[in-house]
PDB file of C-alpha atoms in Angstrom:
ATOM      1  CA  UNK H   1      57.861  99.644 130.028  1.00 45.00           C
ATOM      2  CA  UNK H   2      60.920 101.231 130.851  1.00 36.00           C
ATOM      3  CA  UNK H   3      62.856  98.081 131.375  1.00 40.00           C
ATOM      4  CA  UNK H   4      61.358  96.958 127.505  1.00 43.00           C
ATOM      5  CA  UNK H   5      62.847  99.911 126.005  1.00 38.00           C
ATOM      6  CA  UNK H   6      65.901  99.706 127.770  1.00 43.00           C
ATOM      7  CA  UNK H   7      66.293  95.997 126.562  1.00 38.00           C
ATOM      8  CA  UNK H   8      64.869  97.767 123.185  1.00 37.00           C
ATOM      9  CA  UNK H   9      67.785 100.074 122.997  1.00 37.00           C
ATOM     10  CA  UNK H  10      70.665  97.868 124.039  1.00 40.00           C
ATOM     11  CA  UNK H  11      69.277  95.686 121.306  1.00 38.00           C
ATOM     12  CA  UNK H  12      69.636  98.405 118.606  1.00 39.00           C
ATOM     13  CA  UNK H  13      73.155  99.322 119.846  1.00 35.00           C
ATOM     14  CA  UNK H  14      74.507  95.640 119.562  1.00 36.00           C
ATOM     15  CA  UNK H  15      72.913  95.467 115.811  1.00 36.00           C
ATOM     16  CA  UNK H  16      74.493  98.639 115.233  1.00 33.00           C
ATOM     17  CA  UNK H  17      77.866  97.678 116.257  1.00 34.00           C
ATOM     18  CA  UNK H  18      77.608  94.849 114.601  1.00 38.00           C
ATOM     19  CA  UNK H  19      76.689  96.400 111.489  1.00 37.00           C
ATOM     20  CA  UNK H  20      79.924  98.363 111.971  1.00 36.00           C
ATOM     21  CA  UNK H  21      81.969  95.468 112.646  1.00 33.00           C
ATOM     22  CA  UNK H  22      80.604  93.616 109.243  1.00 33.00           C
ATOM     23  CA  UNK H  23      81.058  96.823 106.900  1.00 32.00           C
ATOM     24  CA  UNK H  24      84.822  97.914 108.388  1.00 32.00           C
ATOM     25  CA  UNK H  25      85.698  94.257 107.624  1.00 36.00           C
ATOM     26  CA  UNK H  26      83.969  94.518 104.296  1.00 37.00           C
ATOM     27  CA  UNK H  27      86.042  97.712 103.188  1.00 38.00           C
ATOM     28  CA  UNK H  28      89.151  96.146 104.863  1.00 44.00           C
ATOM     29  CA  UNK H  29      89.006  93.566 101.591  1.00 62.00           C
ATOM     30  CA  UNK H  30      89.262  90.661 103.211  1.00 82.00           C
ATOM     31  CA  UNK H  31      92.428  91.383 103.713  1.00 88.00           C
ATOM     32  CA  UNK H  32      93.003  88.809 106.944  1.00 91.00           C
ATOM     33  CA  UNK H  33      92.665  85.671 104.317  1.00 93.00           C
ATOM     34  CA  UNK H  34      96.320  86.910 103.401  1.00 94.00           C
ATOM     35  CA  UNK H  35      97.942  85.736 106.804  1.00 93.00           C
ATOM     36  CA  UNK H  36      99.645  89.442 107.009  1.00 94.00           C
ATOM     37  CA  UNK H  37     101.517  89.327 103.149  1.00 95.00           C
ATOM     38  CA  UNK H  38     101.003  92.835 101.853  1.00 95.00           C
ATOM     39  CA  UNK H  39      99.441  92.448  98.810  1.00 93.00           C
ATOM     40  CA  UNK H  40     101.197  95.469  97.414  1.00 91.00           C
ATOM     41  CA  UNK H  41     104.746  93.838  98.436  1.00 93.00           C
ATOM     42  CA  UNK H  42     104.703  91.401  94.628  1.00 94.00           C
ATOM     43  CA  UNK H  43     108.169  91.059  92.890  1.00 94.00           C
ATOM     44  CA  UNK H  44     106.459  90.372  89.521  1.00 93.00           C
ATOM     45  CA  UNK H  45     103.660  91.755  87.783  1.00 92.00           C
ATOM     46  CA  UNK H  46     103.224  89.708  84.939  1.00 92.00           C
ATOM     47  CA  UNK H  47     100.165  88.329  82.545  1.00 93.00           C
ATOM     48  CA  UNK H  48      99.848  84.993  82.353  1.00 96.00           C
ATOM     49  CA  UNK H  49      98.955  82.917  79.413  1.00 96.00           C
ATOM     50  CA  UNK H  50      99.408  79.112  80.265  1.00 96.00           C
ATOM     51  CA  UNK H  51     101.087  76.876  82.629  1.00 97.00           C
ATOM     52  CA  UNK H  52     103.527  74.187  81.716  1.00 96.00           C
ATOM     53  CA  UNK H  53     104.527  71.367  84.233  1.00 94.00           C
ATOM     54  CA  UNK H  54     106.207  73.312  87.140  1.00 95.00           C
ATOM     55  CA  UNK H  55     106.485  77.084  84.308  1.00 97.00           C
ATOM     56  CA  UNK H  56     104.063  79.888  84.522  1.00 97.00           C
ATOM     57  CA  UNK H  57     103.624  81.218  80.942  1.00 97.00           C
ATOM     58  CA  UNK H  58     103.729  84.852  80.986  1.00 95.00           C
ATOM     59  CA  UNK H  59     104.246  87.950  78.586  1.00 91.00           C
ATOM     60  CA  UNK H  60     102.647  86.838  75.227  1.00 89.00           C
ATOM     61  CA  UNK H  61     105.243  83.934  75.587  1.00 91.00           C
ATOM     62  CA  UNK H  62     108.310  85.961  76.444  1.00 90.00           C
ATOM     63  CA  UNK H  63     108.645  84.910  79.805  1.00 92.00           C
ATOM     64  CA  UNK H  64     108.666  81.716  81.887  1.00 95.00           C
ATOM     65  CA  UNK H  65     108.657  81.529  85.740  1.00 96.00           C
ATOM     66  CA  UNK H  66     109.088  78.378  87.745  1.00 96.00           C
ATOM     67  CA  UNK H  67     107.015  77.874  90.704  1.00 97.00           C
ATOM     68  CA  UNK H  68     107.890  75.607  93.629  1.00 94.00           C
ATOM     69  CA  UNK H  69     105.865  72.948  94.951  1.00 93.00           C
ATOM     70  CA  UNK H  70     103.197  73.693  97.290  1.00 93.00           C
ATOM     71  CA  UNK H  71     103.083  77.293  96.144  1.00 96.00           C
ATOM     72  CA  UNK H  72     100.377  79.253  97.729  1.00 97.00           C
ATOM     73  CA  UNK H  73      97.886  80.812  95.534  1.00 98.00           C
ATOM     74  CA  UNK H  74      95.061  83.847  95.572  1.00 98.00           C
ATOM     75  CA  UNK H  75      92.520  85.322  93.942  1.00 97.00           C
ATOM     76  CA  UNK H  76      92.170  89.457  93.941  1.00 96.00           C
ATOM     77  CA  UNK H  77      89.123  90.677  92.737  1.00 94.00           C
ATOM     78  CA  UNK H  78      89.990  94.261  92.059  1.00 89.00           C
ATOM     79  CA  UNK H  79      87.054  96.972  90.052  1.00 92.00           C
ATOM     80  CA  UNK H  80      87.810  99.865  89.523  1.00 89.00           C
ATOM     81  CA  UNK H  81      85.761 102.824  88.301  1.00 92.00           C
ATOM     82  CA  UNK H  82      87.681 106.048  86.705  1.00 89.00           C
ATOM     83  CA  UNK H  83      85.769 109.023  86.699  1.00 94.00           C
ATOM     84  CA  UNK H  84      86.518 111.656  83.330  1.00 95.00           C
ATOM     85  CA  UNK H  85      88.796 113.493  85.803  1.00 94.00           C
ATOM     86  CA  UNK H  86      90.680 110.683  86.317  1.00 94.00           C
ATOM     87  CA  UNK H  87      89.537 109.926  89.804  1.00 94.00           C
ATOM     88  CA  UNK H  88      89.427 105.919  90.949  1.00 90.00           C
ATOM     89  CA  UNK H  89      86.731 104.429  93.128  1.00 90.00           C
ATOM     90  CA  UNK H  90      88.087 101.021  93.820  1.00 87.00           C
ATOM     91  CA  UNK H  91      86.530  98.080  95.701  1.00 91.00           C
ATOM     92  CA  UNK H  92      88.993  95.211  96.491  1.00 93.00           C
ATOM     93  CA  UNK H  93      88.299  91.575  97.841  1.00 94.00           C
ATOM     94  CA  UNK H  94      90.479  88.692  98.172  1.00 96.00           C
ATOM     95  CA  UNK H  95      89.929  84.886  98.440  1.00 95.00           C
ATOM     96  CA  UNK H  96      92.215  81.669  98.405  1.00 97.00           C
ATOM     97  CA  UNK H  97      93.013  80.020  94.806  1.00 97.00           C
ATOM     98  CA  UNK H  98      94.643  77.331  93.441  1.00 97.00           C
ATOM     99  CA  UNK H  99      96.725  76.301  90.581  1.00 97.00           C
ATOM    100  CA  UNK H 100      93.925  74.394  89.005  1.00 96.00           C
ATOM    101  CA  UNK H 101      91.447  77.342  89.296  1.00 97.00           C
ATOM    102  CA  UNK H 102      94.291  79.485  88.075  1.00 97.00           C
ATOM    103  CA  UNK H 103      94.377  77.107  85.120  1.00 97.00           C
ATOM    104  CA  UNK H 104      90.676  77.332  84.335  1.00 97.00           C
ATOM    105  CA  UNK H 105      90.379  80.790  84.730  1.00 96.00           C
ATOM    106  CA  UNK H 106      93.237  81.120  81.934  1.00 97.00           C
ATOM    107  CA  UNK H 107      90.876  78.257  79.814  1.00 96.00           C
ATOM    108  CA  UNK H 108      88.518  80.714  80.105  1.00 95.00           C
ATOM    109  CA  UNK H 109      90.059  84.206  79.774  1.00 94.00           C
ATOM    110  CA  UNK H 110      93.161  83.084  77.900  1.00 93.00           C
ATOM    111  CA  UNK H 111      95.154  85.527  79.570  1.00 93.00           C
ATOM    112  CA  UNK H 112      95.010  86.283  83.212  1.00 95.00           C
ATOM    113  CA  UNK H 113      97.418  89.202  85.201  1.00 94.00           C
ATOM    114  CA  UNK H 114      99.101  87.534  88.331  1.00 96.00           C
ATOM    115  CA  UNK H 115     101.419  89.253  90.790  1.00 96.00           C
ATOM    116  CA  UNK H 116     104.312  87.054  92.018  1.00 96.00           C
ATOM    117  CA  UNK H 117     106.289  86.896  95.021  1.00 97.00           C
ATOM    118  CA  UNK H 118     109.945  85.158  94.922  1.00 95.00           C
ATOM    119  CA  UNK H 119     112.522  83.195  96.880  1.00 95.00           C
ATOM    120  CA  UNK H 120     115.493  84.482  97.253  1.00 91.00           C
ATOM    121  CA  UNK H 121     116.924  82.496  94.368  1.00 91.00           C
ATOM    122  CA  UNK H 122     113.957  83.763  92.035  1.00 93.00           C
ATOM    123  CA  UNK H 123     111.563  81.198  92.395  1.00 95.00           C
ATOM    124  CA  UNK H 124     107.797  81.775  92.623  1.00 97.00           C
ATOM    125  CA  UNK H 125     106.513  81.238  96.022  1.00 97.00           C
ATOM    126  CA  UNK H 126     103.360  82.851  96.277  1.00 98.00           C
ATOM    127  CA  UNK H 127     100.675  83.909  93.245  1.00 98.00           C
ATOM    128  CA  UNK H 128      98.252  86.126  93.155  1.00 98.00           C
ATOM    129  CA  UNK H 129      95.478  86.093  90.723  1.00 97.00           C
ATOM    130  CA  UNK H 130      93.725  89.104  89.478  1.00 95.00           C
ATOM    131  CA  UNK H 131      89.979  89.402  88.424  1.00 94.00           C
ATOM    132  CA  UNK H 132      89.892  92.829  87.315  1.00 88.00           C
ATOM    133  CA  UNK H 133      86.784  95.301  85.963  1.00 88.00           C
ATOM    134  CA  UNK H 134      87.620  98.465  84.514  1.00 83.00           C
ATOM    135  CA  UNK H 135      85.519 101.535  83.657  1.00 88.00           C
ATOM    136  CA  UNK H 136      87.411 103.766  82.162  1.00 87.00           C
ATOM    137  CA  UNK H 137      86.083 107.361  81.597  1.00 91.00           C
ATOM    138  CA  UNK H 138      89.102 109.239  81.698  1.00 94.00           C
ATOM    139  CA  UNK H 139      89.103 112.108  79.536  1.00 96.00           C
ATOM    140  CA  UNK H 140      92.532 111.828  78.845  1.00 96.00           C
ATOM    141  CA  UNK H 141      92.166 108.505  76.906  1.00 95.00           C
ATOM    142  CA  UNK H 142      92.493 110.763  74.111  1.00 96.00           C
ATOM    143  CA  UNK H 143      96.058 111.445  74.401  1.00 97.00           C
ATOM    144  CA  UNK H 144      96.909 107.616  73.791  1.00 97.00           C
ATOM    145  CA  UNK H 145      95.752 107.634  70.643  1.00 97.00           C
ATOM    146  CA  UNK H 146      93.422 104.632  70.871  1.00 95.00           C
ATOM    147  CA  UNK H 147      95.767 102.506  72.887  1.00 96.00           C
ATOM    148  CA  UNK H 148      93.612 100.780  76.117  1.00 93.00           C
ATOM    149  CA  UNK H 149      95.625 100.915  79.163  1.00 91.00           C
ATOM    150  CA  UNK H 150      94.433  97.790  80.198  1.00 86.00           C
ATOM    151  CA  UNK H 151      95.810  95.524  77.560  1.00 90.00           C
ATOM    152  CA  UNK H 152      99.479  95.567  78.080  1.00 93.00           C
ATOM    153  CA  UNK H 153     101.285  92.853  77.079  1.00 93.00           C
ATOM    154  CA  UNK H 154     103.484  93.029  80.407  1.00 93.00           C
ATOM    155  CA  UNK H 155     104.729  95.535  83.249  1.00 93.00           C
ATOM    156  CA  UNK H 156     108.794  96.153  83.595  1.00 94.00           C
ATOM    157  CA  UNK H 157     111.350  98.113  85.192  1.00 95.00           C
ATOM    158  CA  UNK H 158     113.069  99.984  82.565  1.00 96.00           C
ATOM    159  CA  UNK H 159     117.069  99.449  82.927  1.00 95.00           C
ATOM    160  CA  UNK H 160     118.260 100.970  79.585  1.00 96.00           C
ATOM    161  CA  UNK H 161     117.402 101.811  76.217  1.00 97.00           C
ATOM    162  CA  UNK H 162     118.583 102.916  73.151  1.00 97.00           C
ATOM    163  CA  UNK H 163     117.132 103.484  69.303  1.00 96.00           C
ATOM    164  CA  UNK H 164     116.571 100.279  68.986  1.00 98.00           C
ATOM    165  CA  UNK H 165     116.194  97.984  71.679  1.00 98.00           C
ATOM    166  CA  UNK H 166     115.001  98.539  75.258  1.00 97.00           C
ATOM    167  CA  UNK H 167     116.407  96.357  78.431  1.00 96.00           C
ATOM    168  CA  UNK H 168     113.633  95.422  81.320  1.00 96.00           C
ATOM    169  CA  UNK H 169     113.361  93.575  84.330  1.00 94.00           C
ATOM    170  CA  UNK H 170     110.552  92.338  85.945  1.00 92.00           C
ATOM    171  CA  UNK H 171     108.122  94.935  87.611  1.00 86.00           C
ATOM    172  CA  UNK H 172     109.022  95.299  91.758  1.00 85.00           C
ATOM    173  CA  UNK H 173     113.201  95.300  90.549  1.00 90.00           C
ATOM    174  CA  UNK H 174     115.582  97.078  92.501  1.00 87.00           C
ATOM    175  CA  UNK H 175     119.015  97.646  92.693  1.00 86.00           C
ATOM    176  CA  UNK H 176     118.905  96.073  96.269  1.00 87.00           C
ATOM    177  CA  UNK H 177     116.887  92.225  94.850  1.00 86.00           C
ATOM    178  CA  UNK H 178     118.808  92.528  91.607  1.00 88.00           C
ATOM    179  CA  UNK H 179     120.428  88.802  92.197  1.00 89.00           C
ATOM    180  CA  UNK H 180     116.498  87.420  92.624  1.00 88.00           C
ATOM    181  CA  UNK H 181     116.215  89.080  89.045  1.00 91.00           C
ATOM    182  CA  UNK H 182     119.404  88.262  87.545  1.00 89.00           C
ATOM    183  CA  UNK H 183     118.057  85.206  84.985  1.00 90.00           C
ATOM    184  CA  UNK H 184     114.777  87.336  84.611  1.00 92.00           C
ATOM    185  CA  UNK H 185     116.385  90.335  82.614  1.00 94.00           C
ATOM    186  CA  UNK H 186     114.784  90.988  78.830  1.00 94.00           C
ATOM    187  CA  UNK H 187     115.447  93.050  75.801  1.00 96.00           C
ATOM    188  CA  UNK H 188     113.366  93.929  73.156  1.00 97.00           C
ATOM    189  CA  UNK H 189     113.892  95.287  70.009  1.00 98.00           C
ATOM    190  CA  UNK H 190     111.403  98.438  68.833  1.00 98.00           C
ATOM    191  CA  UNK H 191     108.956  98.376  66.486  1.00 98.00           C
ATOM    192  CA  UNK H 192     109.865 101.304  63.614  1.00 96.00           C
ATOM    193  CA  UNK H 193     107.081 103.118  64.534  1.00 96.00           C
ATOM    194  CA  UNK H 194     107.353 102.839  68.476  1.00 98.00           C
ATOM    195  CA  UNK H 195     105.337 105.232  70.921  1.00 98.00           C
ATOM    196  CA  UNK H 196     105.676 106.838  74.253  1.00 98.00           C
ATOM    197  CA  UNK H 197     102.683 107.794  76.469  1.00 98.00           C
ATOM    198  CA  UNK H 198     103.019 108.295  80.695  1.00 97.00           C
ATOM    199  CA  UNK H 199     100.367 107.813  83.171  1.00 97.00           C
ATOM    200  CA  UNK H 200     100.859 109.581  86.398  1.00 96.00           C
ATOM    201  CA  UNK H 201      99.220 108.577  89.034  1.00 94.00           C
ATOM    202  CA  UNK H 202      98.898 110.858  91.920  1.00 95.00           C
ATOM    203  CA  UNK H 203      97.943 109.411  95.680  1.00 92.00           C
ATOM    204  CA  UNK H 204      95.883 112.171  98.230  1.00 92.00           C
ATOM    205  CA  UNK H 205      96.411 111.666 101.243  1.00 90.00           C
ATOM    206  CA  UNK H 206      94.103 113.456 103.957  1.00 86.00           C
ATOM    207  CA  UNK H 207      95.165 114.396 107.568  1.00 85.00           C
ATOM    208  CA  UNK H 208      93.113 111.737 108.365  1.00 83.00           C
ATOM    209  CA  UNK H 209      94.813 109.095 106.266  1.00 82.00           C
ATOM    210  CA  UNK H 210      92.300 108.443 103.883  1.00 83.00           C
ATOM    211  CA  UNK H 211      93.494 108.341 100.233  1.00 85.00           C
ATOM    212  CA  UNK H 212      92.367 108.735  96.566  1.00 88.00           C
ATOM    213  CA  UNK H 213      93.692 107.769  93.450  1.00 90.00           C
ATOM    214  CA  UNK H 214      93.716 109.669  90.311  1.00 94.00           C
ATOM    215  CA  UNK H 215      95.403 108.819  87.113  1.00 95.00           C
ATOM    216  CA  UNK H 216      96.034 111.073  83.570  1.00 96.00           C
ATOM    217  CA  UNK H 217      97.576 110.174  80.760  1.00 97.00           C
ATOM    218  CA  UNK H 218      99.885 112.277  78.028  1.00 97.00           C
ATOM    219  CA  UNK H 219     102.097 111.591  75.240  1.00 98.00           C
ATOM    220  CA  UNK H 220     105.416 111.081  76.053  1.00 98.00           C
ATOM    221  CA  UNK H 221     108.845 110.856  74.094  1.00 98.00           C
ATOM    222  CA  UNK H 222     112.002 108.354  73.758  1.00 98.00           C
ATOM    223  CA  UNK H 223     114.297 111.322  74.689  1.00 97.00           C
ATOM    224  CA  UNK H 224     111.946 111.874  77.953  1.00 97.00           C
ATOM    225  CA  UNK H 225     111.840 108.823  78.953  1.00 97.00           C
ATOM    226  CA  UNK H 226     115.232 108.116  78.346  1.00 96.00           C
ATOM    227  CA  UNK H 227     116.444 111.271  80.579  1.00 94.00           C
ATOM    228  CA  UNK H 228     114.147 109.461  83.798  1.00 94.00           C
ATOM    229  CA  UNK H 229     115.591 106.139  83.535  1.00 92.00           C
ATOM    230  CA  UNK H 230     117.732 106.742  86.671  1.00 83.00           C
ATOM    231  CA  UNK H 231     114.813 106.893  88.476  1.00 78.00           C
ATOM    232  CA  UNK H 232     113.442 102.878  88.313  1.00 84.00           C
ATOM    233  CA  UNK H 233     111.009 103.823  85.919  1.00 92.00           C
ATOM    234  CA  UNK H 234     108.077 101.149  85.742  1.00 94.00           C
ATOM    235  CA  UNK H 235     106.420 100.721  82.531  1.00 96.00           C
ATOM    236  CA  UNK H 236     103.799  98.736  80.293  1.00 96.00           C
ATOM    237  CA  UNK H 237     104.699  97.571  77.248  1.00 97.00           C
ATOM    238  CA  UNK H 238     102.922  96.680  73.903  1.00 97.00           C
ATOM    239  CA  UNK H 239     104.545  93.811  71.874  1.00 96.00           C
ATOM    240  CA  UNK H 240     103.509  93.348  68.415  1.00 95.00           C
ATOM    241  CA  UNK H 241     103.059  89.820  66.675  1.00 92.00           C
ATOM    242  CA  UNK H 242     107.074  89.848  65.997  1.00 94.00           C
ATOM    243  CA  UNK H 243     107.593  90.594  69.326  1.00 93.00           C
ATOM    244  CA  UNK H 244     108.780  93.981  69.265  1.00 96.00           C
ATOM    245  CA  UNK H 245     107.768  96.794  71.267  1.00 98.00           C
ATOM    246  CA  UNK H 246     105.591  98.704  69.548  1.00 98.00           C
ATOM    247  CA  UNK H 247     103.991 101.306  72.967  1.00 98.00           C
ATOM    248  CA  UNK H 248     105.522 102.165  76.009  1.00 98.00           C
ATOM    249  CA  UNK H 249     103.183 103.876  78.534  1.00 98.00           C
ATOM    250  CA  UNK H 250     105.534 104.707  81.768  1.00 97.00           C
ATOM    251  CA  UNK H 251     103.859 104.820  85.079  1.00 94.00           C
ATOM    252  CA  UNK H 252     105.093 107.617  87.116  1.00 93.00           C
ATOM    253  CA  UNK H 253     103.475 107.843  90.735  1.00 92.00           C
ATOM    254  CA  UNK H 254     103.242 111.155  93.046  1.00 90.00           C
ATOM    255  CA  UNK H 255     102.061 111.610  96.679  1.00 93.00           C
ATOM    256  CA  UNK H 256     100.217 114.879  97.901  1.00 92.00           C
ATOM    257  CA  UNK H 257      99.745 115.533 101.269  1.00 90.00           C
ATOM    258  CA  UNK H 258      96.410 117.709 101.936  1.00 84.00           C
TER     259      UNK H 258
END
């Protein structure tokens, strides 16, 4: 009897740990189909509308990326739930793509966001696919006037700006890759009646290293925004059917240690 419920016991343990071993790897994301890239490490954020012999079709039109042969591709599937606080619960999983599920899932969607990683001559070596779901109960919607976050026509750096006009680079820019960028630069002109909103995102981190998101949203101004442009400010931008800007929403990111 005794040996039985030893046996019993060491059974239980090894389904436990088991268990353990399935659900870590479950939270982890998948993460080990990546081969190591950091999936935060993208040069380009971009949305992608069509592809075009060797071109990805991105930014309502605006932009155009070649890709090399044999470019590796992946598919993010990234939901994310935002509480009326603003706090995220997020649940991400990745899996390998390819160019021609990439070009069905644009058939279907029409528009698709893809995160891009570049050679050092600013071709597109790796893609990444996102399948996002949103649910959006932030309470501070309201300040954006109606505008939905999640519809941006594409994510920039911000290099200058005046009245008018406003000059971008690619999202993941930086003084120190600006020669990857340098054929990748835009300007835009404004719309007359051109807004300014900010989402700030701020990052908790425990003493444990466990972390939480939470993001709020104001109304912002071209003389405020102008004023942080020294500071690589990343932002999403709204273009209308003439392709001017018509809403910038800057992303400004904070990290609190608890």
């Amino acid at each position: 009897m005794k040996k039985n419920l030893r046996v019993f016991v060491y059974l239980m343990v090894v389904v436990i740990v088991a268990a353990g071993v399935y659900l870590w790897a479950n939270n982890r994301g998948n993460e080990e189909i990546l081969e190591g890239l950091d999936p935060e490490s993208y040069d380009i954020e971009a949305t992608c509308i069509g592809i075009e012999g060797n071109h990805l079709i991105c930014n309502a039109g605006n932009d155009m990326y070649l890709y090399l042969d044999g470019t590796k591709v992946y598919l993010r599937n990234y939901d994310v739930e935002q509480k009326e606080n603003g706090d995220e619960v997020t649940s991400i999983s990745y899996r390998d793509f390819s160019l021609d599920d990439l070009k069905k899932e644009i058939e279907d969607k029409n528009e698709v966001p893809v995160y891009l990683w570049l050679t050092q001559n600013g071709k597109v070596k790796i893609i990444m696919a996102g399948r996002e779901t949103w649910v959006n109960n932030n309470s501070s919607l309201a300040s954006l006037e109606g505008l939905d976050p999640d519809t941006k026509t594409s994510t920039n750096v911000i290099l200058s700006m005046n009245k008018t006009e406003i000059k971008v680079a690619p999202a993941g820019y930086t003084a120190d890759t600006a020669d990857k960028f340098a054929e990748l630069l835009s300007t835009y002109r404004f719309a007359s009646d051109v807004k300014f909103y900010k989402g700030t995102v701020t990052v908790t981190v425990d003493s444990e290293g466990g972390r939480r998101r939470n993001i709020w949203y104001e109304k912002d101004s071209y003389s405020a925004v102008k004023q942080r442009i020294g500071q690589g400010l990343t932002a999403h931008l709204w273009l209308n059917e003439e392709g001017r800007v018509y809403a910038v929403l800057v992303h400004e990111e904070k990290v609190v240690l608890e």
